[in-house]
Amino acid sequence: MKKAALYIHGKGGDFTEAESYRKNLSGCEVVGVDYAIDFPWITEKPIRAAYDALRREYGSIVLIANSIGAYLAMHALQDCPVGKALFISPVLDMERLILDMLGWAGATESDLREQGELPTDFGEILSWDYLTYVRAHPIAWTVPTEILYASGDTLISRETVDAFTKSHSANLTVLENGEHWFHTPEQLAFLDAWMARVL
């Protein structure tokens, strides 16, 4: 059976990152999806188009997604037959993340509703439209999923990851003392070993 891997990058990344995973996916076509704006109602179309193109040629598709790419992929592909998903430092509960960011900004949900958009001193612009969209479009994810998480991740809480793992068909691997962004030689070696094991 011909196999393919679809890669969805995180914030600030790009589709060329897919090449870094090719060495772990022998005999697999690897395709990265590019997007510039991380709104799920915008990214849904290119993610789904890339998936549909692969589905026409390949019998099995593995999904690899990083950070917010995991949320965007689950949103776009939740009703699609995906063989397995590999999530790296994934955003698994977007509503929780937005509410957490509101707290970090010293603001409330009422503040966000009244202002519409709320700039933060950590570089994010929080949006009431985004929050209400997320709430109106819950995700039903049933794909067998492997999660790689770092204990030092300051963006995604361990509680969020554990809750997702318990309520979904997911397995969790934790890199102790790692960060949200896997980038050091040691972190990348751990990621490669994890990918080889779970595939």
PDB file of C-alpha atoms in Angstrom:
ATOM      1  CA  MET A   1       0.000   0.000   0.000  1.00  0.00           C
ATOM      2  CA  LYS A   2       1.355   3.421  -0.974  1.00  0.00           C
ATOM      3  CA  LYS A   3       1.768   5.675   2.049  1.00  0.00           C
ATOM      4  CA  ALA A   4       1.941   9.433   2.493  1.00  0.00           C
ATOM      5  CA  ALA A   5       2.525  11.848   5.356  1.00  0.00           C
ATOM      6  CA  LEU A   6       0.844  15.220   5.645  1.00  0.00           C
ATOM      7  CA  TYR A   7       2.642  17.827   7.771  1.00  0.00           C
ATOM      8  CA  ILE A   8       0.980  20.890   9.331  1.00  0.00           C
ATOM      9  CA  HIS A   9       3.452  23.382  10.786  1.00  0.00           C
ATOM     10  CA  GLY A  10       3.086  25.549  13.867  1.00  0.00           C
ATOM     11  CA  LYS A  11       3.011  29.315  14.294  1.00  0.00           C
ATOM     12  CA  GLY A  12       5.999  30.946  12.631  1.00  0.00           C
ATOM     13  CA  GLY A  13       6.919  27.758  10.773  1.00  0.00           C
ATOM     14  CA  ASP A  14       6.422  26.786   7.160  1.00  0.00           C
ATOM     15  CA  PHE A  15       5.708  23.807   4.957  1.00  0.00           C
ATOM     16  CA  THR A  16       9.406  23.159   4.190  1.00  0.00           C
ATOM     17  CA  GLU A  17       9.801  21.757   7.732  1.00  0.00           C
ATOM     18  CA  ALA A  18       8.185  18.602   6.356  1.00  0.00           C
ATOM     19  CA  GLU A  19      11.544  17.745   4.768  1.00  0.00           C
ATOM     20  CA  SER A  20      13.137  17.314   8.192  1.00  0.00           C
ATOM     21  CA  TYR A  21      10.811  14.350   8.832  1.00  0.00           C
ATOM     22  CA  ARG A  22      11.447  12.571   5.542  1.00  0.00           C
ATOM     23  CA  LYS A  23      14.351  10.567   7.015  1.00  0.00           C
ATOM     24  CA  ASN A  24      11.911   9.051   9.529  1.00  0.00           C
ATOM     25  CA  LEU A  25       9.335   8.148   6.878  1.00  0.00           C
ATOM     26  CA  SER A  26      11.067   5.710   4.556  1.00  0.00           C
ATOM     27  CA  GLY A  27       9.009   4.900   1.478  1.00  0.00           C
ATOM     28  CA  CYS A  28       6.501   7.603   2.297  1.00  0.00           C
ATOM     29  CA  GLU A  29       5.584  10.664   0.242  1.00  0.00           C
ATOM     30  CA  VAL A  30       5.868  13.701   2.548  1.00  0.00           C
ATOM     31  CA  VAL A  31       3.839  16.851   1.877  1.00  0.00           C
ATOM     32  CA  GLY A  32       3.729  20.025   3.950  1.00  0.00           C
ATOM     33  CA  VAL A  33       0.792  22.424   3.985  1.00  0.00           C
ATOM     34  CA  ASP A  34       1.590  26.119   3.940  1.00  0.00           C
ATOM     35  CA  TYR A  35      -0.532  28.769   5.587  1.00  0.00           C
ATOM     36  CA  ALA A  36       0.098  32.311   6.770  1.00  0.00           C
ATOM     37  CA  ILE A  37      -2.979  33.034   8.902  1.00  0.00           C
ATOM     38  CA  ASP A  38      -3.801  30.555  11.658  1.00  0.00           C
ATOM     39  CA  PHE A  39      -7.576  31.005  11.688  1.00  0.00           C
ATOM     40  CA  PRO A  40      -9.240  27.573  11.455  1.00  0.00           C
ATOM     41  CA  TRP A  41     -11.938  28.821   9.081  1.00  0.00           C
ATOM     42  CA  ILE A  42      -9.143  29.899   6.689  1.00  0.00           C
ATOM     43  CA  THR A  43      -6.670  27.025   7.092  1.00  0.00           C
ATOM     44  CA  GLU A  44      -9.377  24.385   6.719  1.00  0.00           C
ATOM     45  CA  LYS A  45      -9.436  24.775   2.931  1.00  0.00           C
ATOM     46  CA  PRO A  46      -5.700  24.286   2.146  1.00  0.00           C
ATOM     47  CA  ILE A  47      -5.347  21.472   4.703  1.00  0.00           C
ATOM     48  CA  ARG A  48      -8.349  19.642   3.309  1.00  0.00           C
ATOM     49  CA  ALA A  49      -7.214  20.220  -0.289  1.00  0.00           C
ATOM     50  CA  ALA A  50      -3.780  18.743   0.460  1.00  0.00           C
ATOM     51  CA  TYR A  51      -5.368  15.774   2.229  1.00  0.00           C
ATOM     52  CA  ASP A  52      -7.815  15.143  -0.619  1.00  0.00           C
ATOM     53  CA  ALA A  53      -4.996  15.252  -3.198  1.00  0.00           C
ATOM     54  CA  LEU A  54      -2.995  12.674  -1.219  1.00  0.00           C
ATOM     55  CA  ARG A  55      -6.050  10.517  -0.600  1.00  0.00           C
ATOM     56  CA  ARG A  56      -6.590  10.152  -4.348  1.00  0.00           C
ATOM     57  CA  GLU A  57      -3.114   8.610  -4.744  1.00  0.00           C
ATOM     58  CA  TYR A  58      -2.244   6.949  -1.446  1.00  0.00           C
ATOM     59  CA  GLY A  59      -3.996   4.251   0.529  1.00  0.00           C
ATOM     60  CA  SER A  60      -2.676   5.306   3.921  1.00  0.00           C
ATOM     61  CA  ILE A  61      -2.024   8.771   5.325  1.00  0.00           C
ATOM     62  CA  VAL A  62      -0.105   9.693   8.461  1.00  0.00           C
ATOM     63  CA  LEU A  63      -0.674  13.150   9.893  1.00  0.00           C
ATOM     64  CA  ILE A  64       2.212  15.015  11.539  1.00  0.00           C
ATOM     65  CA  ALA A  65       1.397  18.320  13.191  1.00  0.00           C
ATOM     66  CA  ASN A  66       3.255  20.766  15.373  1.00  0.00           C
ATOM     67  CA  SER A  67       1.800  23.103  18.037  1.00  0.00           C
ATOM     68  CA  ILE A  68      -1.221  25.010  16.662  1.00  0.00           C
ATOM     69  CA  GLY A  69      -0.914  22.880  13.535  1.00  0.00           C
ATOM     70  CA  ALA A  70      -2.407  20.025  15.563  1.00  0.00           C
ATOM     71  CA  TYR A  71      -5.532  22.030  16.377  1.00  0.00           C
ATOM     72  CA  LEU A  72      -5.872  23.242  12.786  1.00  0.00           C
ATOM     73  CA  ALA A  73      -5.413  19.688  11.470  1.00  0.00           C
ATOM     74  CA  MET A  74      -7.992  18.216  13.860  1.00  0.00           C
ATOM     75  CA  HIS A  75     -10.445  20.944  12.881  1.00  0.00           C
ATOM     76  CA  ALA A  76      -9.985  20.364   9.152  1.00  0.00           C
ATOM     77  CA  LEU A  77      -9.656  16.563   9.096  1.00  0.00           C
ATOM     78  CA  GLN A  78     -11.841  15.286  11.916  1.00  0.00           C
ATOM     79  CA  ASP A  79     -14.207  13.531   9.515  1.00  0.00           C
ATOM     80  CA  CYS A  80     -11.433  12.099   7.298  1.00  0.00           C
ATOM     81  CA  PRO A  81      -9.888   8.619   7.433  1.00  0.00           C
ATOM     82  CA  VAL A  82      -6.365   9.240   8.732  1.00  0.00           C
ATOM     83  CA  GLY A  83      -4.300   6.188   9.642  1.00  0.00           C
ATOM     84  CA  LYS A  84      -2.408   7.759  12.535  1.00  0.00           C
ATOM     85  CA  ALA A  85      -1.615  11.217  13.895  1.00  0.00           C
ATOM     86  CA  LEU A  86       1.693  12.301  15.404  1.00  0.00           C
ATOM     87  CA  PHE A  87       1.376  15.545  17.380  1.00  0.00           C
ATOM     88  CA  ILE A  88       4.411  17.479  18.624  1.00  0.00           C
ATOM     89  CA  SER A  89       3.810  20.006  21.442  1.00  0.00           C
ATOM     90  CA  PRO A  90       0.189  20.133  20.291  1.00  0.00           C
ATOM     91  CA  VAL A  91      -2.515  22.688  20.938  1.00  0.00           C
ATOM     92  CA  LEU A  92      -5.257  20.231  21.906  1.00  0.00           C
ATOM     93  CA  ASP A  93      -7.818  22.548  23.518  1.00  0.00           C
ATOM     94  CA  MET A  94      -7.923  25.934  21.801  1.00  0.00           C
ATOM     95  CA  GLU A  95     -10.628  27.336  24.067  1.00  0.00           C
ATOM     96  CA  ARG A  96      -8.521  26.518  27.141  1.00  0.00           C
ATOM     97  CA  LEU A  97      -5.453  28.119  25.554  1.00  0.00           C
ATOM     98  CA  ILE A  98      -7.295  31.338  24.730  1.00  0.00           C
ATOM     99  CA  LEU A  99      -8.695  31.544  28.260  1.00  0.00           C
ATOM    100  CA  ASP A 100      -5.224  30.860  29.679  1.00  0.00           C
ATOM    101  CA  MET A 101      -3.779  33.651  27.539  1.00  0.00           C
ATOM    102  CA  LEU A 102      -6.480  36.002  28.779  1.00  0.00           C
ATOM    103  CA  GLY A 103      -5.358  35.219  32.304  1.00  0.00           C
ATOM    104  CA  TRP A 104      -1.702  35.791  31.416  1.00  0.00           C
ATOM    105  CA  ALA A 105      -2.703  39.168  29.966  1.00  0.00           C
ATOM    106  CA  GLY A 106      -4.579  40.096  33.154  1.00  0.00           C
ATOM    107  CA  ALA A 107      -7.845  40.317  31.219  1.00  0.00           C
ATOM    108  CA  THR A 108     -11.235  38.618  31.408  1.00  0.00           C
ATOM    109  CA  GLU A 109     -13.588  37.071  28.903  1.00  0.00           C
ATOM    110  CA  SER A 110     -15.836  40.111  29.385  1.00  0.00           C
ATOM    111  CA  ASP A 111     -12.919  42.376  28.431  1.00  0.00           C
ATOM    112  CA  LEU A 112     -12.386  40.391  25.246  1.00  0.00           C
ATOM    113  CA  ARG A 113     -16.080  40.439  24.353  1.00  0.00           C
ATOM    114  CA  GLU A 114     -16.267  44.214  24.849  1.00  0.00           C
ATOM    115  CA  GLN A 115     -13.044  45.043  22.991  1.00  0.00           C
ATOM    116  CA  GLY A 116     -13.340  42.475  20.198  1.00  0.00           C
ATOM    117  CA  GLU A 117      -9.570  42.162  19.991  1.00  0.00           C
ATOM    118  CA  LEU A 118      -7.071  42.384  22.805  1.00  0.00           C
ATOM    119  CA  PRO A 119      -3.324  42.852  22.147  1.00  0.00           C
ATOM    120  CA  THR A 120      -1.039  41.254  24.719  1.00  0.00           C
ATOM    121  CA  ASP A 121       2.490  42.057  25.849  1.00  0.00           C
ATOM    122  CA  PHE A 122       3.570  38.537  24.842  1.00  0.00           C
ATOM    123  CA  GLY A 123       2.821  39.178  21.173  1.00  0.00           C
ATOM    124  CA  GLU A 124      -0.578  37.536  20.696  1.00  0.00           C
ATOM    125  CA  ILE A 125      -3.729  39.376  19.651  1.00  0.00           C
ATOM    126  CA  LEU A 126      -6.676  37.633  21.271  1.00  0.00           C
ATOM    127  CA  SER A 127      -9.945  37.721  19.372  1.00  0.00           C
ATOM    128  CA  TRP A 128     -13.539  37.354  20.520  1.00  0.00           C
ATOM    129  CA  ASP A 129     -14.515  36.108  17.048  1.00  0.00           C
ATOM    130  CA  TYR A 130     -11.857  33.387  17.290  1.00  0.00           C
ATOM    131  CA  LEU A 131     -13.039  32.275  20.727  1.00  0.00           C
ATOM    132  CA  THR A 132     -16.700  32.153  19.696  1.00  0.00           C
ATOM    133  CA  TYR A 133     -15.791  30.240  16.518  1.00  0.00           C
ATOM    134  CA  VAL A 134     -13.874  27.648  18.529  1.00  0.00           C
ATOM    135  CA  ARG A 135     -16.817  27.188  20.875  1.00  0.00           C
ATOM    136  CA  ALA A 136     -19.270  26.878  17.988  1.00  0.00           C
ATOM    137  CA  HIS A 137     -17.129  24.257  16.216  1.00  0.00           C
ATOM    138  CA  PRO A 138     -16.146  21.564  18.720  1.00  0.00           C
ATOM    139  CA  ILE A 139     -13.781  18.875  17.501  1.00  0.00           C
ATOM    140  CA  ALA A 140     -14.611  15.164  17.518  1.00  0.00           C
ATOM    141  CA  TRP A 141     -11.220  13.462  17.029  1.00  0.00           C
ATOM    142  CA  THR A 142     -11.136   9.666  16.717  1.00  0.00           C
ATOM    143  CA  VAL A 143      -7.809   9.106  14.938  1.00  0.00           C
ATOM    144  CA  PRO A 144      -5.230   6.989  16.812  1.00  0.00           C
ATOM    145  CA  THR A 145      -2.821   9.637  18.057  1.00  0.00           C
ATOM    146  CA  GLU A 146       0.715   9.758  19.442  1.00  0.00           C
ATOM    147  CA  ILE A 147       1.663  12.889  21.385  1.00  0.00           C
ATOM    148  CA  LEU A 148       5.165  14.174  22.080  1.00  0.00           C
ATOM    149  CA  TYR A 149       5.186  16.728  24.908  1.00  0.00           C
ATOM    150  CA  ALA A 150       7.939  18.465  26.846  1.00  0.00           C
ATOM    151  CA  SER A 151       7.695  18.833  30.616  1.00  0.00           C
ATOM    152  CA  GLY A 152       8.941  22.417  30.371  1.00  0.00           C
ATOM    153  CA  ASP A 153       6.250  23.506  27.894  1.00  0.00           C
ATOM    154  CA  THR A 154       5.005  26.888  29.118  1.00  0.00           C
ATOM    155  CA  LEU A 155       2.268  27.227  26.475  1.00  0.00           C
ATOM    156  CA  ILE A 156       0.333  23.975  26.861  1.00  0.00           C
ATOM    157  CA  SER A 157      -0.380  22.676  30.362  1.00  0.00           C
ATOM    158  CA  ARG A 158       0.235  19.071  31.320  1.00  0.00           C
ATOM    159  CA  GLU A 159      -3.359  18.951  32.603  1.00  0.00           C
ATOM    160  CA  THR A 160      -4.649  19.775  29.117  1.00  0.00           C
ATOM    161  CA  VAL A 161      -2.492  17.064  27.544  1.00  0.00           C
ATOM    162  CA  ASP A 162      -3.479  14.473  30.153  1.00  0.00           C
ATOM    163  CA  ALA A 163      -7.176  15.283  29.730  1.00  0.00           C
ATOM    164  CA  PHE A 164      -6.933  14.827  25.952  1.00  0.00           C
ATOM    165  CA  THR A 165      -4.944  11.607  26.284  1.00  0.00           C
ATOM    166  CA  LYS A 166      -7.518  10.106  28.648  1.00  0.00           C
ATOM    167  CA  SER A 167     -10.532  11.061  26.549  1.00  0.00           C
ATOM    168  CA  HIS A 168      -9.109  10.132  23.133  1.00  0.00           C
ATOM    169  CA  SER A 169      -7.300   7.232  21.534  1.00  0.00           C
ATOM    170  CA  ALA A 170      -3.928   8.787  22.332  1.00  0.00           C
ATOM    171  CA  ASN A 171      -0.560   7.790  23.762  1.00  0.00           C
ATOM    172  CA  LEU A 172       1.728  10.290  25.457  1.00  0.00           C
ATOM    173  CA  THR A 173       5.530  10.512  25.473  1.00  0.00           C
ATOM    174  CA  VAL A 174       7.140  13.198  27.640  1.00  0.00           C
ATOM    175  CA  LEU A 175      10.592  14.703  27.216  1.00  0.00           C
ATOM    176  CA  GLU A 176      11.687  15.778  30.675  1.00  0.00           C
ATOM    177  CA  ASN A 177      13.120  19.312  30.849  1.00  0.00           C
ATOM    178  CA  GLY A 178      12.247  19.972  27.202  1.00  0.00           C
ATOM    179  CA  GLU A 179      10.520  23.047  25.781  1.00  0.00           C
ATOM    180  CA  HIS A 180       7.476  23.746  23.600  1.00  0.00           C
ATOM    181  CA  TRP A 181       9.803  24.226  20.636  1.00  0.00           C
ATOM    182  CA  PHE A 182      11.917  21.138  19.941  1.00  0.00           C
ATOM    183  CA  HIS A 183      15.079  22.639  18.461  1.00  0.00           C
ATOM    184  CA  THR A 184      18.282  21.610  20.256  1.00  0.00           C
ATOM    185  CA  PRO A 185      20.268  18.621  18.927  1.00  0.00           C
ATOM    186  CA  GLU A 186      19.239  16.594  21.990  1.00  0.00           C
ATOM    187  CA  GLN A 187      15.565  17.489  21.646  1.00  0.00           C
ATOM    188  CA  LEU A 188      15.555  16.704  17.930  1.00  0.00           C
ATOM    189  CA  ALA A 189      17.287  13.367  18.531  1.00  0.00           C
ATOM    190  CA  PHE A 190      14.589  12.520  21.087  1.00  0.00           C
ATOM    191  CA  LEU A 191      11.899  13.530  18.565  1.00  0.00           C
ATOM    192  CA  ASP A 192      13.446  11.338  15.845  1.00  0.00           C
ATOM    193  CA  ALA A 193      13.662   8.362  18.193  1.00  0.00           C
ATOM    194  CA  TRP A 194      10.050   8.887  19.273  1.00  0.00           C
ATOM    195  CA  MET A 195       8.881   9.071  15.670  1.00  0.00           C
ATOM    196  CA  ALA A 196      10.748   5.908  14.731  1.00  0.00           C
ATOM    197  CA  ARG A 197       9.202   4.080  17.692  1.00  0.00           C
ATOM    198  CA  VAL A 198       5.584   5.160  17.196  1.00  0.00           C
ATOM    199  CA  LEU A 199       5.606   4.597  13.460  1.00  0.00           C
TER     200      LEU A 199
END
